[in-house]
Short mmCIF file of C-alpha atoms in Angstrom, two decimals:
data_model
loop_
_atom_site.label_atom_id
_atom_site.label_comp_id
_atom_site.label_asym_id
_atom_site.label_seq_id
_atom_site.Cartn_x
_atom_site.Cartn_y
_atom_site.Cartn_z
CA MET P 1 24.35 36.53 32.76
CA PRO P 2 26.60 39.83 32.38
CA THR P 3 24.84 43.16 33.28
CA ASP P 4 24.25 43.69 29.48
CA ALA P 5 21.67 40.79 29.17
CA TYR P 6 20.84 41.86 25.49
CA SER P 7 24.34 41.48 24.19
CA GLN P 8 24.50 38.32 25.99
CA ALA P 9 21.34 37.19 24.37
CA LEU P 10 22.55 38.09 20.78
CA GLN P 11 25.98 36.64 21.40
CA SER P 12 24.40 33.19 22.63
CA LEU P 13 21.95 32.94 19.75
CA SER P 14 24.55 33.73 17.14
CA ASP P 15 26.96 30.95 18.92
CA LEU P 16 24.43 28.28 18.07
CA GLY P 17 25.87 27.63 14.90
CA PRO P 18 27.58 29.37 11.79
CA LEU P 19 25.29 32.28 10.37
CA ARG P 20 25.08 32.02 6.77
CA VAL P 21 24.23 35.66 5.81
CA TRP P 22 21.91 34.97 2.74
CA SER P 23 19.86 32.68 5.06
CA LEU P 24 19.77 35.14 7.79
CA LEU P 25 18.46 37.78 5.03
CA VAL P 26 15.65 35.27 4.33
CA THR P 27 14.79 35.61 8.17
CA VAL P 28 14.78 39.35 8.17
CA PHE P 29 12.45 39.72 5.17
CA GLY P 30 10.01 36.82 6.39
CA ASP P 31 9.98 38.03 10.02
CA LEU P 32 10.20 42.10 9.62
CA ALA P 33 9.10 42.80 5.91
CA PRO P 34 6.95 39.94 4.42
CA ASP P 35 4.60 42.49 2.90
CA GLN P 36 6.43 45.84 2.50
CA PRO P 37 9.97 46.97 1.20
CA LEU P 38 13.10 47.16 3.30
CA ASN P 39 15.07 50.30 2.52
CA GLY P 40 18.80 50.08 2.48
CA PRO P 41 19.84 52.15 5.73
CA THR P 42 17.17 50.05 7.69
CA LEU P 43 18.38 46.76 6.45
CA SER P 44 21.90 47.73 7.21
CA ALA P 45 21.28 48.86 10.74
CA ILE P 46 19.59 45.52 11.60
CA MET P 47 22.39 43.40 10.04
CA GLY P 48 25.06 45.88 11.66
CA GLU P 49 23.40 45.38 15.00
CA ILE P 50 23.64 41.51 14.51
CA GLY P 51 27.45 41.99 13.68
CA ILE P 52 27.22 41.41 9.87
CA LYS P 53 29.60 43.61 7.75
CA PRO P 54 28.00 45.66 5.10
CA GLU P 55 29.95 43.82 2.31
CA ALA P 56 28.73 40.34 3.46
CA SER P 57 25.16 41.79 3.31
CA ARG P 58 25.74 43.16 -0.06
CA VAL P 59 27.06 39.69 -1.47
CA ALA P 60 23.99 37.91 0.12
CA LEU P 61 21.53 40.55 -1.37
CA HIS P 62 23.19 39.81 -4.76
CA ARG P 63 22.79 36.05 -4.46
CA LEU P 64 18.93 36.43 -3.49
CA ARG P 65 18.46 38.51 -6.41
CA SER P 66 20.16 36.11 -8.68
CA ASP P 67 17.81 33.36 -7.09
CA GLY P 68 14.91 35.41 -8.03
CA TRP P 69 13.79 36.04 -4.35
CA VAL P 70 14.44 39.66 -3.69
CA SER P 71 14.19 42.44 -6.06
CA SER P 72 15.92 46.03 -5.43
CA ALA P 73 14.90 49.39 -6.76
CA LYS P 74 16.53 52.55 -6.48
CA GLN P 75 14.73 55.46 -4.38
CA GLY P 76 16.64 58.66 -4.46
CA ARG P 77 20.24 57.93 -2.88
CA ASN P 78 19.01 54.64 -1.15
CA SER P 79 17.69 51.14 -2.48
CA LEU P 80 14.32 49.55 -1.48
CA HIS P 81 14.40 45.83 -1.36
CA SER P 82 11.38 43.71 -1.66
CA LEU P 83 10.44 39.88 -1.72
CA THR P 84 9.57 38.95 -5.27
CA ALA P 85 6.36 36.86 -5.87
CA LYS P 86 8.50 33.72 -5.54
CA GLY P 87 10.25 35.04 -2.42
CA ARG P 88 6.85 35.87 -0.89
CA SER P 89 5.40 32.44 -1.76
CA ASP P 90 8.44 30.58 -0.21
CA SER P 91 8.24 32.53 2.77
CA ASP P 92 4.51 32.25 3.44
CA ALA P 93 4.96 28.47 2.72
CA ALA P 94 7.33 28.21 5.89
CA ARG P 95 5.30 30.71 7.98
CA GLY P 96 3.03 28.07 9.47
CA ARG P 97 5.88 25.87 10.23
CA ILE P 98 7.75 28.67 11.95
CA TYR P 99 5.08 30.63 13.87
CA GLY P 100 2.25 28.06 13.92
CA GLY P 101 1.16 26.26 17.26
CA GLY P 102 2.25 22.95 15.73
CA GLN P 103 1.62 20.96 18.77
CA ALA P 104 -1.97 19.77 18.13
CA THR P 105 -0.97 17.41 15.08
CA GLU P 106 -1.47 13.86 14.71
CA ALA P 107 0.97 11.54 13.23
CA VAL P 108 0.35 8.88 10.67
CA ALA P 109 2.66 6.34 9.03
CA ILE P 110 2.96 5.83 5.49
CA LEU P 111 4.28 2.78 3.77
CA MET P 112 5.59 3.23 0.07
CA GLN P 113 5.43 0.54 -2.50
CA GLY P 114 9.05 0.55 -3.21
CA ASN P 115 12.07 2.27 -2.00
CA THR P 116 11.53 5.85 -2.43
CA GLU P 117 13.12 8.89 -1.00
CA LEU P 118 10.67 11.16 0.48
CA ASP P 119 11.51 14.80 1.67
CA PRO P 120 12.98 14.50 5.14
CA THR P 121 11.47 17.90 6.25
CA ARG P 122 7.99 16.47 5.86
CA PHE P 123 8.37 12.77 6.27
CA ALA P 124 10.63 11.11 9.12
CA GLN P 125 11.87 7.67 8.00
CA ILE P 126 11.33 4.85 10.63
CA ALA P 127 12.26 1.97 8.42
CA SER P 128 12.77 0.91 5.01
CA ARG P 129 9.77 2.25 2.98
CA LEU P 130 7.97 3.48 6.27
CA PHE P 131 7.66 7.06 7.04
CA LEU P 132 5.96 9.03 10.02
CA CYS P 133 4.42 12.53 9.10
CA SER P 134 1.87 14.92 10.39
CA SER P 135 -1.78 13.66 9.58
CA THR P 136 -2.53 16.71 7.66
CA GLU P 137 0.45 16.20 5.31
CA PRO P 138 -0.49 15.57 1.48
CA LEU P 139 0.56 11.99 0.78
CA PRO P 140 2.23 10.66 -2.15
CA SER P 141 -0.39 8.77 -4.41
CA ASP P 142 0.81 5.18 -4.13
CA ALA P 143 1.40 5.42 -0.28
CA MET P 144 -0.37 3.27 2.06
CA ARG P 145 -1.77 5.38 4.99
CA LEU P 146 -1.53 3.69 8.44
CA THR P 147 -3.02 5.26 11.73
CA PRO P 148 -0.85 4.33 14.82
CA ASP P 149 -3.06 3.10 17.71
CA SER P 150 -0.23 4.83 19.77
CA LEU P 151 3.23 5.92 19.66
CA PRO P 152 5.50 3.46 21.28
CA PRO P 153 8.37 4.97 23.65
CA TRP P 154 11.15 3.65 21.40
CA LEU P 155 9.82 5.43 18.16
CA GLY P 156 11.42 8.91 19.13
CA SER P 157 15.09 7.44 18.87
CA GLN P 158 14.39 6.12 15.54
CA ILE P 159 13.20 9.24 13.82
CA GLU P 160 15.66 11.65 15.54
CA THR P 161 19.26 12.31 15.03
CA GLU P 162 21.52 12.83 18.06
CA GLY P 163 22.69 16.17 16.20
CA MET P 164 19.05 17.52 16.12
CA ARG P 165 18.48 16.53 19.67
CA ASP P 166 21.45 18.35 20.65
CA ALA P 167 20.77 21.42 18.75
CA TYR P 168 17.31 21.78 20.23
CA LYS P 169 18.80 21.11 23.73
CA SER P 170 21.41 24.11 23.16
CA LEU P 171 18.67 26.28 21.44
CA HIS P 172 16.28 25.55 24.53
CA ALA P 173 18.95 26.53 27.11
CA VAL P 174 19.59 29.74 25.26
CA LEU P 175 16.04 30.59 24.83
CA THR P 176 15.25 29.80 28.60
CA ASP P 177 18.03 32.28 29.71
CA ILE P 178 16.81 35.01 27.67
CA SER P 179 13.25 34.37 28.87
CA GLU P 180 14.51 34.61 32.41
CA GLU P 181 17.36 37.35 32.16
CA LEU P 182 16.28 39.83 29.49
CA ASP P 183 14.28 42.50 31.07
CA GLN P 184 15.93 45.76 29.94
CA ASP P 185 14.39 48.37 27.57
CA MET P 186 15.42 47.88 24.03
CA THR P 187 15.40 50.15 20.97
CA PRO P 188 13.67 49.20 17.98
CA VAL P 189 16.64 48.13 16.04
CA GLN P 190 17.62 45.90 19.10
CA THR P 191 14.26 44.30 19.21
CA ALA P 192 14.47 43.71 15.41
CA ALA P 193 18.03 41.92 15.78
CA LEU P 194 16.76 40.00 18.75
CA ARG P 195 13.62 38.64 17.11
CA VAL P 196 15.49 37.90 13.76
CA LEU P 197 18.20 35.76 15.55
CA ILE P 198 15.61 33.94 17.52
CA VAL P 199 13.38 33.02 14.35
CA HIS P 200 16.50 32.18 12.67
CA ALA P 201 17.99 29.76 15.21
CA TRP P 202 14.55 27.96 15.38
CA ARG P 203 13.78 28.04 11.86
CA ARG P 204 17.08 26.42 11.00
CA LEU P 205 16.07 23.56 13.24
CA THR P 206 12.17 23.01 12.98
CA LEU P 207 12.13 23.39 8.98
CA LYS P 208 14.47 20.42 8.98
CA HIS P 209 12.08 17.67 10.18
CA PRO P 210 8.18 16.97 10.17
CA ASP P 211 5.89 18.67 12.54
CA LEU P 212 5.09 15.61 14.62
CA PRO P 213 3.36 15.24 18.04
CA ARG P 214 5.41 15.39 21.10
CA THR P 215 4.57 11.91 21.87
CA ALA P 216 6.37 10.72 18.84
CA HIS P 217 9.52 12.10 20.11
CA SER P 218 11.80 10.94 22.89
CA PRO P 219 11.38 12.47 26.17
CA ASP P 220 14.66 14.68 25.96
CA TRP P 221 13.70 15.95 22.48
CA ARG P 222 13.30 19.92 23.09
CA GLY P 223 11.68 20.88 19.92
CA HIS P 224 8.25 21.40 21.29
CA ASP P 225 9.43 23.29 24.35
CA CYS P 226 11.48 25.40 21.95
CA ARG P 227 8.48 26.26 19.93
CA ALA P 228 6.42 27.36 23.11
CA LEU P 229 9.51 29.55 24.14
CA VAL P 230 9.80 31.08 20.73
CA GLN P 231 5.97 31.90 20.69
CA THR P 232 6.38 33.69 24.11
CA LEU P 233 9.51 35.63 23.37
CA LEU P 234 7.87 36.89 19.95
CA GLU P 235 4.75 38.01 21.83
CA ARG P 236 6.89 39.75 24.48
CA TYR P 237 9.07 41.54 21.88
CA PRO P 238 6.65 42.28 19.05
CA ARG P 239 7.92 43.38 15.57
CA PRO P 240 8.93 46.85 15.64
CA ALA P 241 7.62 49.33 12.94
CA LEU P 242 10.24 49.61 10.21
CA ASP P 243 10.03 53.41 10.28
CA ALA P 244 11.15 53.05 13.83
CA ILE P 245 14.29 51.12 13.08
CA LYS P 246 15.32 53.51 10.28
CA PRO P 247 18.50 55.37 11.39
CA ALA P 248 17.69 59.10 11.69
CA MET R 1 -14.14 -36.03 -16.45
CA PRO R 2 -14.26 -39.62 -16.80
CA THR R 3 -17.23 -41.63 -16.02
CA ASP R 4 -16.05 -42.36 -12.49
CA ALA R 5 -15.76 -38.81 -11.20
CA TYR R 6 -15.22 -39.74 -7.74
CA SER R 7 -12.01 -41.70 -8.72
CA GLN R 8 -11.07 -38.62 -10.77
CA ALA R 9 -11.61 -36.39 -7.57
CA LEU R 10 -9.47 -38.45 -5.48
CA GLN R 11 -6.77 -38.54 -8.06
CA SER R 12 -6.79 -34.90 -8.71
CA LEU R 13 -6.63 -34.13 -4.98
CA SER R 14 -3.69 -36.46 -4.50
CA ASP R 15 -1.80 -35.04 -7.54
CA LEU R 16 -1.88 -31.57 -5.77
CA GLY R 17 1.20 -32.36 -4.04
CA PRO R 18 3.37 -35.27 -2.30
CA LEU R 19 1.31 -36.72 0.41
CA ARG R 20 3.27 -37.15 3.54
CA VAL R 21 1.33 -40.00 5.38
CA TRP R 22 1.90 -38.73 9.01
CA SER R 23 0.43 -35.39 8.02
CA LEU R 24 -2.39 -37.25 6.35
CA LEU R 25 -3.19 -39.01 9.40
CA VAL R 26 -3.28 -35.53 11.34
CA THR R 27 -6.13 -34.63 8.91
CA VAL R 28 -7.83 -37.80 9.23
CA PHE R 29 -7.97 -37.58 13.04
CA GLY R 30 -8.77 -33.82 13.13
CA ASP R 31 -11.64 -34.25 10.55
CA LEU R 32 -12.94 -37.76 11.32
CA ALA R 33 -12.18 -38.54 14.81
CA PRO R 34 -11.32 -35.23 16.87
CA ASP R 35 -13.29 -36.60 19.86
CA GLN R 36 -13.55 -40.28 19.78
CA PRO R 37 -11.15 -43.25 19.12
CA LEU R 38 -10.60 -44.56 15.53
CA ASN R 39 -10.23 -48.37 15.32
CA GLY R 40 -7.35 -50.04 13.21
CA PRO R 41 -9.69 -51.46 10.59
CA THR R 42 -11.72 -48.23 9.98
CA LEU R 43 -8.31 -46.34 9.78
CA SER R 44 -6.89 -48.81 7.49
CA ALA R 45 -10.20 -48.84 5.22
CA ILE R 46 -9.79 -44.99 4.87
CA MET R 47 -6.09 -45.00 4.30
CA GLY R 48 -6.47 -47.95 1.73
CA GLU R 49 -9.27 -46.06 -0.07
CA ILE R 50 -6.81 -43.02 -0.46
CA GLY R 51 -4.16 -45.31 -1.79
CA ILE R 52 -1.69 -45.54 1.17
CA LYS R 53 -0.21 -48.86 1.91
CA PRO R 54 -0.54 -50.59 5.28
CA GLU R 55 3.17 -50.31 6.06
CA ALA R 56 3.27 -46.60 5.32
CA SER R 57 0.11 -46.02 7.70
CA ARG R 58 1.96 -48.06 10.45
CA VAL R 59 5.03 -46.04 10.12
CA ALA R 60 3.20 -42.91 10.17
CA LEU R 61 1.32 -43.91 13.35
CA HIS R 62 4.31 -44.97 15.09
CA ARG R 63 5.84 -41.53 14.32
CA LEU R 64 2.59 -39.66 15.61
CA ARG R 65 2.74 -41.96 18.86
CA SER R 66 6.53 -40.98 19.30
CA ASP R 67 5.51 -37.16 19.17
CA GLY R 68 3.02 -37.74 21.72
CA TRP R 69 0.20 -36.91 19.45
CA VAL R 70 -1.62 -40.18 19.30
CA SER R 71 -2.04 -43.18 21.56
CA SER R 72 -2.90 -46.64 20.81
CA ALA R 73 -4.51 -49.34 22.78
CA LYS R 74 -5.42 -52.92 22.28
CA GLN R 75 -9.17 -54.03 21.83
CA GLY R 76 -9.45 -57.58 21.33
CA ARG R 77 -7.53 -58.35 18.07
CA ASN R 78 -7.69 -54.59 16.93
CA SER R 79 -6.31 -51.41 18.02
CA LEU R 80 -7.92 -48.21 19.10
CA HIS R 81 -6.21 -45.11 18.10
CA SER R 82 -6.99 -41.75 19.87
CA LEU R 83 -5.57 -38.25 19.91
CA THR R 84 -3.79 -37.40 23.13
CA ALA R 85 -4.47 -34.04 25.08
CA LYS R 86 -1.74 -32.61 23.12
CA GLY R 87 -2.94 -33.97 19.69
CA ARG R 88 -6.36 -32.72 20.69
CA SER R 89 -5.08 -29.22 21.59
CA ASP R 90 -3.06 -28.84 18.32
CA SER R 91 -5.90 -30.16 16.29
CA ASP R 92 -8.33 -27.85 17.95
CA ALA R 93 -5.87 -24.75 17.66
CA ALA R 94 -5.96 -25.18 13.87
CA ARG R 95 -9.74 -25.71 13.78
CA GLY R 96 -10.94 -22.34 13.24
CA ARG R 97 -8.34 -21.56 10.43
CA ILE R 98 -9.37 -24.69 8.47
CA TYR R 99 -13.15 -24.76 9.02
CA GLY R 100 -13.91 -21.19 9.94
CA GLY R 101 -15.50 -18.47 7.69
CA GLY R 102 -12.27 -16.53 7.87
CA GLN R 103 -13.27 -13.76 5.42
CA ALA R 104 -14.66 -11.24 7.90
CA THR R 105 -11.27 -10.50 9.50
CA GLU R 106 -9.66 -7.09 9.18
CA ALA R 107 -5.88 -6.51 8.65
CA VAL R 108 -3.47 -4.44 10.97
CA ALA R 109 0.02 -3.71 10.22
CA ILE R 110 2.46 -3.76 13.22
CA LEU R 111 5.91 -2.33 13.21
CA MET R 112 8.57 -4.03 15.57
CA GLN R 113 11.23 -2.29 17.32
CA GLY R 114 14.18 -3.96 15.82
CA ASN R 115 14.68 -6.71 13.17
CA THR R 116 12.65 -9.65 14.61
CA GLU R 117 11.45 -12.70 12.97
CA LEU R 118 7.71 -13.38 13.55
CA ASP R 119 5.72 -16.42 12.97
CA PRO R 120 5.03 -16.44 9.14
CA THR R 121 1.76 -18.36 9.48
CA ARG R 122 0.32 -15.48 11.72
CA PHE R 123 2.33 -12.41 10.27
CA ALA R 124 2.84 -11.68 6.57
CA GLN R 125 6.15 -9.64 6.25
CA ILE R 126 5.63 -6.42 4.04
CA ALA R 127 8.87 -4.69 4.54
CA SER R 128 11.77 -4.83 7.06
CA ARG R 129 10.33 -4.83 10.57
CA LEU R 130 6.71 -4.39 9.27
CA PHE R 131 4.07 -7.14 9.14
CA LEU R 132 0.48 -7.58 8.05
CA CYS R 133 -1.74 -9.61 10.32
CA SER R 134 -5.37 -10.39 11.29
CA SER R 135 -6.62 -7.70 13.75
CA THR R 136 -7.61 -10.45 16.19
CA GLU R 137 -3.96 -11.70 16.40
CA PRO R 138 -2.51 -11.34 19.67
CA LEU R 139 0.44 -8.95 19.19
CA PRO R 140 4.15 -9.04 20.38
CA SER R 141 4.37 -6.69 23.52
CA ASP R 142 6.70 -4.19 21.63
CA ALA R 143 4.84 -4.09 18.47
CA MET R 144 3.34 -0.75 17.23
CA ARG R 145 -0.01 -1.38 16.04
CA LEU R 146 -1.03 0.56 12.72
CA THR R 147 -4.46 0.44 11.14
CA PRO R 148 -4.53 0.82 7.53
CA ASP R 149 -7.01 3.28 5.97
CA SER R 150 -7.25 1.08 3.06
CA LEU R 151 -5.20 -1.76 1.55
CA PRO R 152 -3.27 -0.62 -1.81
CA PRO R 153 -3.53 -3.00 -5.00
CA TRP R 154 -0.02 -3.41 -4.76
CA LEU R 155 0.02 -4.82 -1.31
CA GLY R 156 -0.99 -8.35 -2.42
CA SER R 157 2.21 -9.01 -4.61
CA GLN R 158 4.27 -8.19 -1.54
CA ILE R 159 2.84 -10.71 0.96
CA GLU R 160 2.23 -13.67 -1.34
CA THR R 161 4.72 -16.04 -3.04
CA GLU R 162 4.34 -17.08 -6.48
CA GLY R 163 4.35 -20.58 -5.14
CA MET R 164 1.44 -20.12 -2.93
CA ARG R 165 -0.76 -18.28 -5.62
CA ASP R 166 -0.11 -21.12 -7.94
CA ALA R 167 -0.93 -23.69 -5.36
CA TYR R 168 -4.20 -22.14 -4.66
CA LYS R 169 -4.94 -21.80 -8.26
CA SER R 170 -4.38 -25.59 -8.71
CA LEU R 171 -6.70 -26.38 -5.77
CA HIS R 172 -9.35 -24.15 -6.83
CA ALA R 173 -9.46 -25.79 -10.31
CA VAL R 174 -9.73 -29.18 -8.61
CA LEU R 175 -12.18 -28.12 -6.22
CA THR R 176 -14.32 -26.38 -8.93
CA ASP R 177 -14.18 -29.59 -11.06
CA ILE R 178 -15.45 -31.76 -8.04
CA SER R 179 -18.14 -29.29 -7.19
CA GLU R 180 -19.40 -29.24 -10.58
CA GLU R 181 -18.80 -33.00 -11.83
CA LEU R 182 -19.27 -35.24 -8.77
CA ASP R 183 -22.81 -36.23 -8.32
CA GLN R 184 -22.82 -39.97 -7.79
CA ASP R 185 -23.61 -41.81 -4.72
CA MET R 186 -20.64 -42.71 -2.53
CA THR R 187 -20.24 -45.06 0.22
CA PRO R 188 -19.37 -43.86 3.65
CA VAL R 189 -15.61 -44.86 3.14
CA GLN R 190 -15.51 -43.04 -0.15
CA THR R 191 -16.98 -39.86 1.60
CA ALA R 192 -14.45 -40.04 4.21
CA ALA R 193 -11.56 -40.29 1.93
CA LEU R 194 -12.84 -37.57 -0.19
CA ARG R 195 -13.27 -35.20 2.74
CA VAL R 196 -9.85 -36.11 4.19
CA LEU R 197 -8.27 -35.26 0.74
CA ILE R 198 -10.25 -31.97 0.32
CA VAL R 199 -9.48 -30.90 4.05
CA HIS R 200 -5.68 -32.14 3.77
CA ALA R 201 -5.04 -30.02 0.43
CA TRP R 202 -6.71 -27.06 1.89
CA ARG R 203 -5.11 -27.46 5.21
CA ARG R 204 -1.43 -27.62 3.68
CA LEU R 205 -2.07 -24.12 2.21
CA THR R 206 -4.23 -22.20 4.51
CA LEU R 207 -2.06 -23.05 7.89
CA LYS R 208 0.98 -21.41 5.89
CA HIS R 209 -0.01 -17.86 5.95
CA PRO R 210 -2.09 -15.42 8.00
CA ASP R 211 -5.81 -15.17 7.55
CA LEU R 212 -6.12 -11.81 5.86
CA PRO R 213 -9.21 -10.01 4.04
CA ARG R 214 -9.24 -10.58 0.36
CA THR R 215 -8.66 -7.09 -0.19
CA ALA R 216 -5.04 -7.77 1.12
CA HIS R 217 -4.42 -10.05 -1.69
CA SER R 218 -3.88 -9.70 -5.45
CA PRO R 219 -6.92 -10.34 -7.61
CA ASP R 220 -5.54 -13.67 -8.86
CA TRP R 221 -5.10 -14.99 -5.29
CA ARG R 222 -7.78 -17.89 -4.95
CA GLY R 223 -7.28 -18.55 -1.13
CA HIS R 224 -10.67 -17.08 -0.40
CA ASP R 225 -12.35 -18.86 -3.34
CA CYS R 226 -10.93 -22.18 -2.18
CA ARG R 227 -12.19 -21.63 1.39
CA ALA R 228 -15.70 -20.87 0.08
CA LEU R 229 -15.50 -24.23 -1.97
CA VAL R 230 -14.04 -26.30 0.68
CA GLN R 231 -16.97 -25.12 2.84
CA THR R 232 -19.57 -25.98 0.38
CA LEU R 233 -18.28 -29.47 -0.45
CA LEU R 234 -17.77 -30.23 3.26
CA GLU R 235 -21.51 -29.40 3.76
CA ARG R 236 -22.52 -31.48 0.68
CA TYR R 237 -20.57 -34.44 1.81
CA PRO R 238 -21.00 -34.50 5.73
CA ARG R 239 -18.57 -36.47 7.98
CA PRO R 240 -19.88 -40.19 7.88
CA ALA R 241 -20.40 -42.06 11.34
CA LEU R 242 -17.00 -44.04 12.10
CA ASP R 243 -19.24 -47.17 12.54
CA ALA R 244 -20.56 -46.81 8.89
CA ILE R 245 -17.14 -46.87 7.59
CA LYS R 246 -15.85 -49.78 9.54
CA PRO R 247 -15.41 -52.89 7.27
CA ALA R 248 -18.04 -55.77 8.08
#
């Protein structure tokens, strides 16, 4: 890593995939301001630190307002941006999947009566009409619930895509580097930017598939290792107070 | 029923489907002579009682000898026909399915790694790669065993064919009639013929599909009711001694 391990960390995290600004804003609110407003300058400081231009942030905020996800109010010369009730509810719904321990869940299979499409973020399709999901997942009413005696080694490759396996592999490499190399002091806005990019990269992957035990996956699936690293890093770099981020 | 309930019973059982004589002989040996030889005149008396011509029995016996299933030996002017070791072993293997209680079994589902054909007499296919079988069934080595929490009402129609449902309905009607109408005294050869036709009609159906609990089937599946009636009737008309059947 170069001398500036922090810049390298931000770069590597950003390079993991194209950043959609509105989606990044969802992470910013969810991680830093789930329960309080973000004022304009603070938000601009964080987005600027990540390398997002002010105009791009404005467009993304506009979109989130149109979707009824964020509301903005004037406060003197600045704006105050807050999650709406809908935004907070969506954000809270994903919280367990993003920040939770996850790994203790058991898997069950369900068979549908006919050919039905189920939400792939909750149900991994194994075969026609057959899906695997967490045992705590609420099931469709006509589903036949089947408890596996054990999960065979060939199962993982049937519920994973190569794209997701590769994406987790890349994220795992980046998080491992950060965890090993990043030891410099960071300012509050740097900490905020780092957290946001870590959570964002993780959230983009983990919300795309059901939360299944490690044994349901193939040995080179890094999803569970990434979860552990994300938790370690978020504990090491706790969420800074918003007032501390605010530019003077 | 006509006055002669016995003749009517034989006719109704014979009418359930075309009788293949070699297959009927398998039932005769399995039910009446699994452990001792049948002499020619006794066998002819039984087959004649069922309405099978001597020439047809001879051809069928020839086929079973070619298949290594029966061996015949001269005894004076008559022949003695016995199951070979192979014949006895095949016959014994089916015995539990034909005469057993059956109904206490639990069902499990198995998922195969790839598209595999499994023996339909042991595994009922529900979906691509997914099968239902008795919980006591030995499983293929790469199968993923899944225990159903419960069996949904729509399952039966997916593992049954209309043909089998109709065949059990017809058999059930015939067995019910016999059980209610037949109360006359029968000679040993009549008892033998009745038993053979009952077992044969039952065996032709029950060996074609796995032994699954009643709850795995649709409400109008008469398989389990037929099993109960077969058991009742076989107890009511016990296997006669072969010597008693033998013509004078």
